[in-house]
XYZ file of C-alpha atoms in Angstrom:
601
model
C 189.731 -59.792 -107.916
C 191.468 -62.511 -105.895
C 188.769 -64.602 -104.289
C 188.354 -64.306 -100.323
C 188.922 -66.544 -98.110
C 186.647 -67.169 -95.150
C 188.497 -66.981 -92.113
C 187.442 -69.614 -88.945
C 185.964 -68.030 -85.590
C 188.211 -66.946 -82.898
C 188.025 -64.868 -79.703
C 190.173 -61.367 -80.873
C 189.878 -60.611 -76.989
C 191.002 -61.944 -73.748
C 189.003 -63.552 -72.190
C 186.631 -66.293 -72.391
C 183.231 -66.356 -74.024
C 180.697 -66.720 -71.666
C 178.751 -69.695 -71.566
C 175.315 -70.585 -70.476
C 174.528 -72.302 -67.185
C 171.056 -74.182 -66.838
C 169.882 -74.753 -63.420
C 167.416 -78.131 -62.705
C 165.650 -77.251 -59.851
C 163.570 -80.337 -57.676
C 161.616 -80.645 -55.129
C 163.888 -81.451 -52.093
C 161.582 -84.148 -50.371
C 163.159 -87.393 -50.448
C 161.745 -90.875 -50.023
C 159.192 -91.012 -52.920
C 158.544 -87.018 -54.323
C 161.901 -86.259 -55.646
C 162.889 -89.623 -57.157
C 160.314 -89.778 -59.424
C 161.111 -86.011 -60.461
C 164.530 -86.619 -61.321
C 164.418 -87.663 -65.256
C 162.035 -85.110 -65.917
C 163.582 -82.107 -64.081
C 167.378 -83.333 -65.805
C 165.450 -83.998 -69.036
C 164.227 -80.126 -69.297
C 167.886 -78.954 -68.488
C 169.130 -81.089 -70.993
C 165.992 -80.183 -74.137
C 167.332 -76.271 -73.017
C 170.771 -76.825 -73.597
C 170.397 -78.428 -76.922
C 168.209 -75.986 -78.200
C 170.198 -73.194 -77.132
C 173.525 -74.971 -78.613
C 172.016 -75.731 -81.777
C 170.512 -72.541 -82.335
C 172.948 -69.640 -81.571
C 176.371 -68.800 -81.840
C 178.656 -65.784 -80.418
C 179.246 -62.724 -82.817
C 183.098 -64.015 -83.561
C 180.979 -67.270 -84.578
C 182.015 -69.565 -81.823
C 179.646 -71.651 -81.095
C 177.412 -71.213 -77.424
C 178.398 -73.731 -74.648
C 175.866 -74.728 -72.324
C 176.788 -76.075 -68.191
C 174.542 -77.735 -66.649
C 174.396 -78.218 -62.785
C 176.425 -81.920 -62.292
C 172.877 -82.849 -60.061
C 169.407 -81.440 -60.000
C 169.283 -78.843 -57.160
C 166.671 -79.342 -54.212
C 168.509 -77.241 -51.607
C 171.431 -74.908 -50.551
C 174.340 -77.035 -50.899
C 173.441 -78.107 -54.138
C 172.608 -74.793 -55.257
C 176.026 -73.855 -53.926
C 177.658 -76.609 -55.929
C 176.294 -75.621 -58.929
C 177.272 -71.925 -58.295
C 180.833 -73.095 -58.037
C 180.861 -75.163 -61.069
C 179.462 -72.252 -62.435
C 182.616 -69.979 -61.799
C 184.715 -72.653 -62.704
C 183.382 -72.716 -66.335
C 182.861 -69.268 -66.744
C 178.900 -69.074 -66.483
C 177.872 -65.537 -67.634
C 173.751 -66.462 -68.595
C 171.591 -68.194 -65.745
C 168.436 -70.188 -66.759
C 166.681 -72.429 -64.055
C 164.096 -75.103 -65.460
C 161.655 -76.985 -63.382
C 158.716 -78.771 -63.455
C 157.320 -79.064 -60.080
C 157.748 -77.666 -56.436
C 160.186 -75.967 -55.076
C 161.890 -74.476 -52.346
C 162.647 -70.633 -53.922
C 164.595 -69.099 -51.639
C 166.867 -71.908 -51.238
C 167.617 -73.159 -54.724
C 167.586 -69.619 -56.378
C 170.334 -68.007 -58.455
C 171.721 -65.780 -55.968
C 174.675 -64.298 -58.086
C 173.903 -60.338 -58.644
C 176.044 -59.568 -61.864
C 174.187 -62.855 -63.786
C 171.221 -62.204 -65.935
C 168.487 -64.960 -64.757
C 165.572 -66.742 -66.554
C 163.478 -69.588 -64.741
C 161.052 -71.827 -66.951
C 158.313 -72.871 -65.109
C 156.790 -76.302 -66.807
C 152.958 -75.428 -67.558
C 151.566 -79.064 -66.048
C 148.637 -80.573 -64.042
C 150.442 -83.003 -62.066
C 152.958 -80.966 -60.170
C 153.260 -77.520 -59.393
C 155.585 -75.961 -61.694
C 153.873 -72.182 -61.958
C 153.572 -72.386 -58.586
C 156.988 -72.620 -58.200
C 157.651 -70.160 -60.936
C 155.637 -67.372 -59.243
C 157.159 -67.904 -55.770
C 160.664 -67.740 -56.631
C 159.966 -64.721 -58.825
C 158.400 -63.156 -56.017
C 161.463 -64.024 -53.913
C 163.960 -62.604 -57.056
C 161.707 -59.515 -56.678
C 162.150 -59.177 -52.783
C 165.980 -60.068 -52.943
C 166.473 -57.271 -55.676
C 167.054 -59.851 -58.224
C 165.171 -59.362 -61.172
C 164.359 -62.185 -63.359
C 162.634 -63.003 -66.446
C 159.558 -65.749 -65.726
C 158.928 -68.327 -68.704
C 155.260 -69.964 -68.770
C 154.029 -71.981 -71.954
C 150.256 -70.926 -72.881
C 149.169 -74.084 -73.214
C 149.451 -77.393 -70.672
C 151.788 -80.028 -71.407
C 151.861 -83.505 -69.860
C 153.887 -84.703 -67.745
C 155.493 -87.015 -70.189
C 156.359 -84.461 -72.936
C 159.912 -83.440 -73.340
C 159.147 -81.031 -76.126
C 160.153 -77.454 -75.177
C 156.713 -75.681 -76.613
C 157.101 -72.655 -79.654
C 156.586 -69.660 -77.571
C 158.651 -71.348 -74.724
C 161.385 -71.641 -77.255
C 161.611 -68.176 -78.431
C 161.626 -66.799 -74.808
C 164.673 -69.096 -74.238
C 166.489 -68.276 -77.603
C 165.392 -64.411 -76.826
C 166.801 -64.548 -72.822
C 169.685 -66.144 -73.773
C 171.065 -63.903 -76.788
C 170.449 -60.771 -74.988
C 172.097 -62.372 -71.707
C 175.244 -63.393 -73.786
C 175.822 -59.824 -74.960
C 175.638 -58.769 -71.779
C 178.230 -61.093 -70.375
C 180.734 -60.689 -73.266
C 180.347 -56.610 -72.716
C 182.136 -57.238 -69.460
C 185.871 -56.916 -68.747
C 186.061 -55.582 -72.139
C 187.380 -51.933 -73.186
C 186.020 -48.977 -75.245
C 188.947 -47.387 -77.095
C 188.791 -43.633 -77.414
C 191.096 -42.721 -80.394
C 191.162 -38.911 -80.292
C 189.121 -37.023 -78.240
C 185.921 -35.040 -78.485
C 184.985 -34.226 -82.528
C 183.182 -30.948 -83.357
C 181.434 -30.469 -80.001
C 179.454 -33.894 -80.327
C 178.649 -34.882 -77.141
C 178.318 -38.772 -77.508
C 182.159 -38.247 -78.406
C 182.646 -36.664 -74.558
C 183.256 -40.282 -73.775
C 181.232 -41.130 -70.516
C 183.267 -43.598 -68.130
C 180.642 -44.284 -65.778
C 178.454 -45.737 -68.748
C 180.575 -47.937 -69.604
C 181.738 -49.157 -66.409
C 178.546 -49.070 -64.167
C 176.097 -49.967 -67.454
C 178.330 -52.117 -69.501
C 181.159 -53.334 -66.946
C 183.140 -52.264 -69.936
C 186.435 -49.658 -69.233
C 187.579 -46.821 -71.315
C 191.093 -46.632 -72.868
C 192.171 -43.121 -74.072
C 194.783 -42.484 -76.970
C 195.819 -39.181 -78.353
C 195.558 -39.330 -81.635
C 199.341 -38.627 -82.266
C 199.840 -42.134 -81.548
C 198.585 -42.817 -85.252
C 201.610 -40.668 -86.105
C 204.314 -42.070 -84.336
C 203.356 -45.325 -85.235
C 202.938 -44.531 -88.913
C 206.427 -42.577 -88.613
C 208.334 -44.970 -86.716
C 207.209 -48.046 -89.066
C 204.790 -49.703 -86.218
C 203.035 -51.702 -87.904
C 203.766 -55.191 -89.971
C 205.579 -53.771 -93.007
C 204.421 -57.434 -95.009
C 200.670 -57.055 -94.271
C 200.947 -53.408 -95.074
C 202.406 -54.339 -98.955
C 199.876 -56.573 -99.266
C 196.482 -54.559 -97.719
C 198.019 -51.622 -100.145
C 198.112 -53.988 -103.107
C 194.899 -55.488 -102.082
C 192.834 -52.410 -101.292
C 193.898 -50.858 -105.258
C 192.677 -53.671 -106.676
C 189.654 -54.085 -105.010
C 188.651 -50.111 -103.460
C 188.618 -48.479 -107.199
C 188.716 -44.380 -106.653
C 185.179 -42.765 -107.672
C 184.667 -39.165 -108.908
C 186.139 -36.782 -107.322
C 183.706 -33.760 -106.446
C 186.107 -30.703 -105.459
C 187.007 -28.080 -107.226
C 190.526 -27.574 -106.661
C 191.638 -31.730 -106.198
C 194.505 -33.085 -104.601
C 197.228 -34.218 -107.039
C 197.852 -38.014 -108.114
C 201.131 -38.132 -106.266
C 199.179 -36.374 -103.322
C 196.201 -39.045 -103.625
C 198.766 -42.029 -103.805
C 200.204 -40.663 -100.598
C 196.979 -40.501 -98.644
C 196.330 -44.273 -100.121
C 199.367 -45.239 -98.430
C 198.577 -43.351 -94.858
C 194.848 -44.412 -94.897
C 195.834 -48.087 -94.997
C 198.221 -47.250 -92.667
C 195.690 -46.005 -90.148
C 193.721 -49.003 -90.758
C 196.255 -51.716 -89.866
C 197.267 -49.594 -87.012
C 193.788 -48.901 -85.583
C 193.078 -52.351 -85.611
C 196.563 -53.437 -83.521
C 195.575 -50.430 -80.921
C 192.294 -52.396 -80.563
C 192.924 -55.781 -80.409
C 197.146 -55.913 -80.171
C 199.018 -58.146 -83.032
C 201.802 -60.890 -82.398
C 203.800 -59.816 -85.181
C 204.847 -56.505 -83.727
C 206.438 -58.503 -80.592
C 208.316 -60.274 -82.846
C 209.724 -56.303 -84.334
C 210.719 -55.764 -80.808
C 207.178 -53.800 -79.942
C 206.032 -55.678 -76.988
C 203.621 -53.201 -75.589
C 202.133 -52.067 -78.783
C 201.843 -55.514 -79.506
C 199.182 -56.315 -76.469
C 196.281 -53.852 -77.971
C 193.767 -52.505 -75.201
C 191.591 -55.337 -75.416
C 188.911 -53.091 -77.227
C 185.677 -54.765 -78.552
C 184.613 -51.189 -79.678
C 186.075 -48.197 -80.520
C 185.669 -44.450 -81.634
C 188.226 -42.379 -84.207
C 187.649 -38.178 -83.341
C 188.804 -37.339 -87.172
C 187.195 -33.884 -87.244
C 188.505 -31.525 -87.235
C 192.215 -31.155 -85.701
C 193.258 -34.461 -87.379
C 191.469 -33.770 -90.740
C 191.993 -30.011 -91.438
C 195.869 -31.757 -91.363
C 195.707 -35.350 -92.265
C 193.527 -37.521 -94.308
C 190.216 -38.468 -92.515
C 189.629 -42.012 -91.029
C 186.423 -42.807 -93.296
C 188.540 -45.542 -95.124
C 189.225 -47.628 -91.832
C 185.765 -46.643 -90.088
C 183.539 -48.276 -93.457
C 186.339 -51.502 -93.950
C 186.841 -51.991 -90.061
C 183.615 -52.294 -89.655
C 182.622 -54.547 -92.541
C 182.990 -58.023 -92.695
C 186.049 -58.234 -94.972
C 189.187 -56.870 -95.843
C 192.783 -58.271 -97.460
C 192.918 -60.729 -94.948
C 189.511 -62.367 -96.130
C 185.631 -63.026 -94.605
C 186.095 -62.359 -90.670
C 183.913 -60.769 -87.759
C 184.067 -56.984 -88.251
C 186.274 -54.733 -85.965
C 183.004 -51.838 -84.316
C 184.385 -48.345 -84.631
C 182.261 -45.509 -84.438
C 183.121 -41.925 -86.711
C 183.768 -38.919 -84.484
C 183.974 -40.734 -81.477
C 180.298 -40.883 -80.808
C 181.025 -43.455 -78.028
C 176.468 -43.187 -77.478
C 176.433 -44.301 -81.422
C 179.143 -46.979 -80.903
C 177.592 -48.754 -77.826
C 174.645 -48.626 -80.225
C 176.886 -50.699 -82.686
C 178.036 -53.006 -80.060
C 174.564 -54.182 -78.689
C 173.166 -54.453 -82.322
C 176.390 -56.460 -83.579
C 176.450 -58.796 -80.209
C 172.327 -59.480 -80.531
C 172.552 -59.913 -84.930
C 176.329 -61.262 -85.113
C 176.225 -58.808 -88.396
C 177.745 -55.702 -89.195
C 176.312 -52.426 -88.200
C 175.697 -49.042 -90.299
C 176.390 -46.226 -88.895
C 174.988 -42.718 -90.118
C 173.930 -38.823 -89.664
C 170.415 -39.189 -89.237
C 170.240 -36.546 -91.943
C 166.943 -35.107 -93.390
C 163.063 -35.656 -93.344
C 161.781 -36.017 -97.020
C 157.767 -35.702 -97.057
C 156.278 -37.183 -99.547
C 154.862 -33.625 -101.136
C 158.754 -32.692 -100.977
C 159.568 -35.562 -103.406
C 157.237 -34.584 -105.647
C 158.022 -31.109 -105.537
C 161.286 -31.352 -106.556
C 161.746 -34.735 -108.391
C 157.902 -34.733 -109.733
C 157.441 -38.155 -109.515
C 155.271 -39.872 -106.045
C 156.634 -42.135 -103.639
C 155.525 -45.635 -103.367
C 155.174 -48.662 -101.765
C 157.308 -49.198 -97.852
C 158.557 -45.270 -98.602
C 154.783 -43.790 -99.278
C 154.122 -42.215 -95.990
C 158.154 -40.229 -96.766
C 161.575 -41.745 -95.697
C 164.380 -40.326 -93.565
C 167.919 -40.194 -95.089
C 170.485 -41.633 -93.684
C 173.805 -39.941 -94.609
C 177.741 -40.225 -93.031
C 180.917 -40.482 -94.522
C 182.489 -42.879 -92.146
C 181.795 -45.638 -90.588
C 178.540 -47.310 -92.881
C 179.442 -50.914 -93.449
C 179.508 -51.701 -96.901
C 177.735 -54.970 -95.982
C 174.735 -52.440 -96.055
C 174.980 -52.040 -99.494
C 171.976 -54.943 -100.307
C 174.086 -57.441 -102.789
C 174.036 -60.639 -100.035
C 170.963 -62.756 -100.564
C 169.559 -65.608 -98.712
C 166.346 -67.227 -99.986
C 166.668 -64.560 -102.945
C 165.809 -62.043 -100.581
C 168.867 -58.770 -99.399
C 169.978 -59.762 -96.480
C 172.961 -58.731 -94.153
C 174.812 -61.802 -92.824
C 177.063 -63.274 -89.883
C 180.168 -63.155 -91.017
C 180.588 -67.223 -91.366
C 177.846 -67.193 -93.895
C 179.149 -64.734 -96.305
C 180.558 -66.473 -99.352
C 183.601 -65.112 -101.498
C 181.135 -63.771 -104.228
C 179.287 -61.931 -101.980
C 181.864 -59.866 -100.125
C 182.989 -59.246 -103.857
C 179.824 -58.052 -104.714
C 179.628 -55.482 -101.823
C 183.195 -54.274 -102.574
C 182.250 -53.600 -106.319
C 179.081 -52.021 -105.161
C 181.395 -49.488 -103.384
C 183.560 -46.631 -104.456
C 185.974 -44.399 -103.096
C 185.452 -40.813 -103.729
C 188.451 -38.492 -102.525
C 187.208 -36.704 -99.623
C 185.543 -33.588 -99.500
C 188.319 -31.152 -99.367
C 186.043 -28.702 -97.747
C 185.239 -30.654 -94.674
C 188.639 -32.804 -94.826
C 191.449 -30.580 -95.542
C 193.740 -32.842 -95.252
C 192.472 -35.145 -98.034
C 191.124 -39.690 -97.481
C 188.204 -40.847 -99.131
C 184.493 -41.979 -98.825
C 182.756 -45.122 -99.198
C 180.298 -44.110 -102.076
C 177.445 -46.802 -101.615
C 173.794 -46.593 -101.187
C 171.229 -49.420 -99.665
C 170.243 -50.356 -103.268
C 167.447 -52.708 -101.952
C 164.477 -52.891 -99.573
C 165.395 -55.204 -96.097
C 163.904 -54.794 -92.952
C 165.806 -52.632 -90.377
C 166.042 -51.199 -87.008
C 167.432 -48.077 -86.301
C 168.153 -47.043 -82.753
C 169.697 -44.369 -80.404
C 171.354 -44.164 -77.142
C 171.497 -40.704 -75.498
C 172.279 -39.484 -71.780
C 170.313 -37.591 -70.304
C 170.955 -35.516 -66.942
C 169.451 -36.305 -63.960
C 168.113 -39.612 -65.510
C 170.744 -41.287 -67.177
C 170.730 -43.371 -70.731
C 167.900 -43.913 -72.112
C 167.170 -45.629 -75.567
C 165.354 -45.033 -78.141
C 164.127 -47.705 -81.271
C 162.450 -47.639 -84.189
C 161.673 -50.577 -86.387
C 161.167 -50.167 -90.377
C 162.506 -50.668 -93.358
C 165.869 -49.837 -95.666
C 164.054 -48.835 -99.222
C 165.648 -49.043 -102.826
C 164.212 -45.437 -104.025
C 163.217 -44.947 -108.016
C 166.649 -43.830 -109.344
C 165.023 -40.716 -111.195
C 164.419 -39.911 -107.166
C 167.583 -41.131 -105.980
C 169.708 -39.950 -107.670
C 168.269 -36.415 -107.793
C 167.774 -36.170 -103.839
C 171.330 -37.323 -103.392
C 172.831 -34.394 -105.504
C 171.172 -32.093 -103.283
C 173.710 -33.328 -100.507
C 177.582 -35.185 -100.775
C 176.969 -37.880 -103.324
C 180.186 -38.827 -102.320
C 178.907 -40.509 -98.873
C 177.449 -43.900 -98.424
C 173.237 -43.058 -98.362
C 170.561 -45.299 -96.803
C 166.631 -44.199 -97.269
C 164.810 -45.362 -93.864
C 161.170 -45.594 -93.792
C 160.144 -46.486 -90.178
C 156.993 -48.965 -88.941
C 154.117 -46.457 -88.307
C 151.544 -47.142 -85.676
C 149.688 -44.344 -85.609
C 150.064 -42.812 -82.228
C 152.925 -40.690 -79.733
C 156.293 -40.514 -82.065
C 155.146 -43.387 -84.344
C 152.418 -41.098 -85.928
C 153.656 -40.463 -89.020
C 157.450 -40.308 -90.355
C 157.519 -36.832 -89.397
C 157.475 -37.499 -85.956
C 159.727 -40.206 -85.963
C 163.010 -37.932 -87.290
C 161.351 -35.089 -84.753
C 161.979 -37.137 -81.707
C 165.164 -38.467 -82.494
C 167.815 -37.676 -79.725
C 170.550 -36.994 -81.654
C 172.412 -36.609 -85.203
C 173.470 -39.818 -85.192
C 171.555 -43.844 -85.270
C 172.655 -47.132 -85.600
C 171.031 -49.543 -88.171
C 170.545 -53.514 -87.506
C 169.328 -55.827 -90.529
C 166.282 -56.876 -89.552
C 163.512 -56.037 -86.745
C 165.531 -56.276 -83.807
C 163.840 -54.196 -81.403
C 162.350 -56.762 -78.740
C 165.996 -58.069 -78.688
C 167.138 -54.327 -77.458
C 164.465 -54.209 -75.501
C 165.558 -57.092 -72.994
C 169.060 -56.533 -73.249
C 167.894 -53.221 -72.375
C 166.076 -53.633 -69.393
C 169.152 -56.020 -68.484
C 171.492 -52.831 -68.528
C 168.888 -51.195 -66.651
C 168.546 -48.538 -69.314
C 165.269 -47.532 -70.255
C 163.712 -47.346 -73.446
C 161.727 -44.510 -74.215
C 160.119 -44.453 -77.611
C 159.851 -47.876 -79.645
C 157.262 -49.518 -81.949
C 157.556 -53.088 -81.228
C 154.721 -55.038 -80.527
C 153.466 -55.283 -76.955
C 153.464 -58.840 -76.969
C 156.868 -58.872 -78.281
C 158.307 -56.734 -75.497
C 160.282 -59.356 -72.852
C 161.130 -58.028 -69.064
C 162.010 -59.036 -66.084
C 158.523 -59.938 -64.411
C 159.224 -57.853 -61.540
C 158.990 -54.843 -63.919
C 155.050 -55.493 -63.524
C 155.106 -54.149 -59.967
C 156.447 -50.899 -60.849
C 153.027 -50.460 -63.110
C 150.911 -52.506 -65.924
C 149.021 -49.432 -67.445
C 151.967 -47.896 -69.001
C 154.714 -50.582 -69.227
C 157.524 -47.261 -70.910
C 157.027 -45.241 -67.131
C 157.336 -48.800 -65.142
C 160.300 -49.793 -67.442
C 161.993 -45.714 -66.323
C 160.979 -46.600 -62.718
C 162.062 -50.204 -62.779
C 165.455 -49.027 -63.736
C 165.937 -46.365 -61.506
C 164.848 -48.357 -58.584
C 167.584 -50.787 -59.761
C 170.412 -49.072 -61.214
C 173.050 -50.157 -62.963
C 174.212 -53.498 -62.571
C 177.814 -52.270 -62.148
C 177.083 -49.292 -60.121
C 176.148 -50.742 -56.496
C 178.959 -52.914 -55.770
C-alpha cells in the first residue's frame, strides 16, 4: 500500500470558524476602585484565552482563536465596544471573567444567539460571587441563560492560576459553545428522500433551522445519475480513487447465492467510487469542475452533514451507497489523512445530527449503526455455551448497519498502548493502513440490494470506552435526546464469531455494553436497548455524555435518559429555578420555557 499522506486543516465550508470572545468585566468606579482592578481583571481574560488556545482545536483541526475585549468593561459603552469588536471578528462563544464588583445589567452579554459563560473569581477581597450571582440573576430575568463558573476553593487575590475544576468548566463551555456556533449558517444535504418508512429520514426543516440554525438542501437522487452519465466529476481523481480503492478496499466473501458476475462487480466498483467523489462535490462543491465548465455543480451546498436514502428505489436498481457512507465518513481515503465528510445511511437526518454534535464535541469520526439485538447473558450461553465476562458480563447490545460505520471504529489506532479513535491530525500513515486492512468489502447482499455495492466487513475488535446516543422527535414536545455511556467490547471469538453468523456477517458489527447504575433505564442492559427511541444510535469514542449534555441544553433540547454523573452534568444556572429535585423534568421545562434559539426571532 502507498503510504498516506496527512493532509493540513482547512475550513471545507464557507464561512468562518467561530472564535471565542472573553469579556473582562470591572468595577466601573473610578478614582481609586477600578485602577487597582485593572491587571487582575485583564490578567484572568488573558490566563482564559491561553488555556482555551492551547487546549482545543476545531473538528477540521484549525486551531481556536480567542478575542478579547480591547479594554476591561465597567459600563455600557464599553460593553458596546466590545460587542462590536465582537462582530467584527466573528465571535460565536461568550465568556465574561471577573474578579470583583460589578454593575450586571450594564456590562452583560446582551447578544441572544451567543452561548454565555461568566467566571466569577472565588476571593476574599472583592466581591466576585457576588457579582457572579447578580448578573446571573439578571441573564435569568432578561431570558438569557448562562452558565455560572465558581472555583470550590478561595484563591488570593494575587493568584493568576485558573483552578482544576475552573478549568474543565471553561474547556467544557467552550467546546460545546463552538459546535454550536459552527452548526450555524451551515446546510444539511438530503440526498434522496425518505428510505423504507424511517422517519428520522422525513427530514425535519424546522429542526434544523430553529434548533441548529442549520438549512436543508434537497437533491433527488437522479442527480447521482446525471452526473455519473454526463462525466461530472474530475475524470483524474476518479482514475486514481479507482486505482487506489483496489489496492487498498480488497473484496471479502461474497455471501449470496446466485452472485453478481466479475464484469458485473467491476462495474459496480467503478459506479460506487463514482458516487463517492460525487457525493462529496454535492456537499462541499470542488474547483476542478469550474474549470470543466460546471460552475454551479462546482459551488456544493455548503453541507457539513448529509444523508444518502439508498433503500430501496435506488438499490432494488443501482448499487447501494454503503461504500461512500463507511469511507466518507472515515478519516481517510485516496487523497490521504483528512477530517471526515458526516453522512448518515438512509437519510436518518435524527441519526446524522447525532453524528454532527458527536464529531464537532470529539473532532473524531462517528459510527453509525442499527441498534440491532439484546444478547442476555443466559442467551450467550445458550447458544455459544461459553459465559460472558468482564465489561460484557451483565449482556451487550449489538450494534449492526451496513453503511455508514467508520472504519476508524475498527480498534487498530493506539495512543498510550491503549484503542483509541483519533482527530484526524493525529492519525499516522500506519494507522489509517491498519484500519483499511482491518476492513473488507463483501458484495452486497443481493437480497436487500438488488442492484449490487458492497459492505464494510469490520468489527470493534477491542474494548474503548464509548457513548452511544439518540435524537428522536417527539410530537407535541419536540427533540429530545437520549445518552448512554459504556463501553465498545472485543467478544471471545468462539462467541463472536458464532453470534455474528446468526445475522449478515457481511456488515461492520460493534458489541456495546452500556454503564449500569442500577435504577430507571440504567437498570440492567435490558432496559437500556428497551428504551431506546429508535433503530438507529450514534457512537462517540470515549464518555462524552456531559459534553452532549451542555451542548444540549444550549440547543434547548432536552435530554431524557442518560447515566452521567450528577456532578458531571453542566447547565445553564438558571435551569435551577425550573426545579433542583429532579434536574431531567427542570431540564424538559427549562427548554420549553425557552425554545429554540432560532425559533423566536
Amino acid at each position: 500500500m502507498e503510504k498516506l499522506k496527512v493532509n493540513a486543516p482547512v475550513n471545507r465550508l464557507i464561512g468562518r470558524m467561530p472564535k471565542i470572545g472573553i469579556r473582562p468585566c470591572i468595577d466601573g468606579r473610578q478614582r481609586g476602585v477600578r485602577e487597582g482592578l485593572e491587571e487582575q481583571t485583564m490578567g484572568m481574560a488573558l490566563a482564559v484565552a491561553e488555556l482555551l488556545s492551547k487546549n482545543l482545536r476545531h473538528s477540521n483541526g484549525l486551531s481556536v482563536e480567542c478575542v478579547i475585549a480591547d479594554t476591561t468593561i465597567g459600563g455600557v459603552a464599553e460593553a458596546a465596544m466590545a460587542d462590536d469588536k465582537f462582530r467584527r471578528e466573528g465571535v460565536g462563544v461568550s465568556i465574561t471573567v471577573s474578579p470583583c464588583w460589578c454593575y450586571s445589567s450594564e456590562v452583560m452579554d446582551m447578544d441572544p444567539l451567543t452561548p454565555k459563560a461568566i467566571w466569577g473569581f472565588n476571593g476574599t477581597e472583592r466581591p466576585g460571587a457576588v457579582f457572579l450571582a447578580a448578573v446571573a440573576a439578571a441573564h435569568s430575568q432578561k431570558g438569557l441563560p448562562a452558565f455560572t463558573i465558581y472555583g470550590r476553593d478561595v484563591q488570593d487575590a494575587d493568584n493568576r492560576e485558573i483552578p482544576d475544576d475552573v478549568k474543565e468548566k471553561l474547556l467544557l463551555f467552550a467546546k460545546a459553545g463552538l459546535a454550536f456556533a459552527t452548526m450555524r449558517g451551515k446546510s444539511y444535504l438530503s440526498m434522496g428522500g425518505s428510505a423504507m418508512g424511517i422517519a428520522g429520514s422525513m427530514v425535519n426543516h424546522d429542526l434544523f433551522e430553529k434548533y441548529f440554525g442549520m438549512r436543508v438542501e434537497s437533491i433527488d437522487m437522479t442527480e447521482f445519475v446525471r452526473r455519473v452519465n454526463e462525466n461530472i466529476y474530475d475524470p483524474e481523481e476518479y482514475k486514481r480513487a479507482l486505482a487506489w480503492t483496489r489496492e487498498n478496499c480488497p473484496e471479502g466473501k461474497d455471501y449470496n447465492e446466485v452472485p453478481h458476475t466479475r464484469e458485473q462487480k467491476d462495474k459496480d466498483w467503478e459506479f460506487c467510487v463514482k458516487c463517492m467523489i460525487i457525493a462529496r462535490d454535492l456537499m462541499v462543491g470542488n474547483p476542478r469542475l469550474a474549470e470543466m465548465g460546471h460552475k454551479e455543480e462546482a459551488l456544493g451546498r455548503n453541507a457539513i452533514l448529509a444523508g444518502f436514502q439508498g433503500q430501496r428505489q435506488w438499490t432494488d436498481h443501482l448499487p447501494n451507497g454503503d461504500f461512500l457512507e463507511a469511507l466518507m465518513n472515515s478519516s481517510y481515503d485516496w487523497n490521504g489523512i483528512r477530517e471526515p465528510y458526516l453522512v448518515a445511511t438512509e437519510n436518518d437526518s435524527m441519526n446524522g445530527a447525532c453524528m454532527l454534535l458527536g464529531h464537532l464535541l470529539t473532532n473524531t469520526a462517528q459510527i453509525f449503526a442499527d441498534v440491532r439485538t439484546y444478547w442476555s447473558p443466559e442467551a450467550v450461553k445458550r447458544v455459544t455455551g461459553r459465559e460472558l465476562e468482564g465489561a460484557a458480563v451483565d449482556g451487550v447490545i449489538h450494534l449492526l448497519n451496513s453503511g455508514a460505520a467508520s472504519l476508524d471504529g475498527c480498534g487498530m489506532m493506539r495512543k498510550d498502548g491503549q484503542p483509541v479513535m483519533k482527530p484526524f491530525w493525529e492519525i499516522t500513515p500506519e494507522e489509517a493502513q491498519a484500519c483499511l486492512k482491518a476492513t473488507e468489502w463483501s458484495p452486497a447482499a443481493l437480497g436487500y440490494f438488488r442492484g449490487g455495492g458492497f459492505s464494510s466487513t469490520f468489527g470493534t475488535r477491542a474494548t474503548m470506552p464509548a457513548t452511544m446516543y439518540r435524537m428522536n422527535i417527539v410530537a407535541g414536545l419536540g427533540p429530545v435526546l437520549q445518552i448512554a455511556e459504556g463501553q465498545l467490547v472485543d467478544l471471545p471469538v468462539e462467541i463472536y464469531s458464532i453470534l455474528e453468523k446468526r445475522t449478515d456477517p457481511a456488515w461492520p458489527t460493534h458489541w456495546f455494553a452500556p454503564r449500569l447504575t442500577g435504577k430507571g433505564p440504567f437498570v440492567d442492559v435490558y432496559s437500556v436497548m428497551n428504551n431506546w427511541g429508535a433503530n438507529h444510535g450514534t457512537l462517540s469514542y470515549g464518555h462524552i455524555g456531559a459534553q452532549l449534555i451542555t451542548l444540549a441544553s444550549m440547543l434547548r433540547i432536552p435530554v431524557f435518559m442518560h447515566n452521567v454523573d450528577p456532578e458531571d452534568v453542566f447547565r445553564p444556572s438558571t435551569w435551577n429555578s425550573f426545579g433542583t429535585d429532579s434536574p431531567e423534568g427542570a431540564d424538559f421545562r427549562a427548554c420549553a420555557a425557552y425554545g429554540p434559539v432560532y425559533g423566536r426571532r
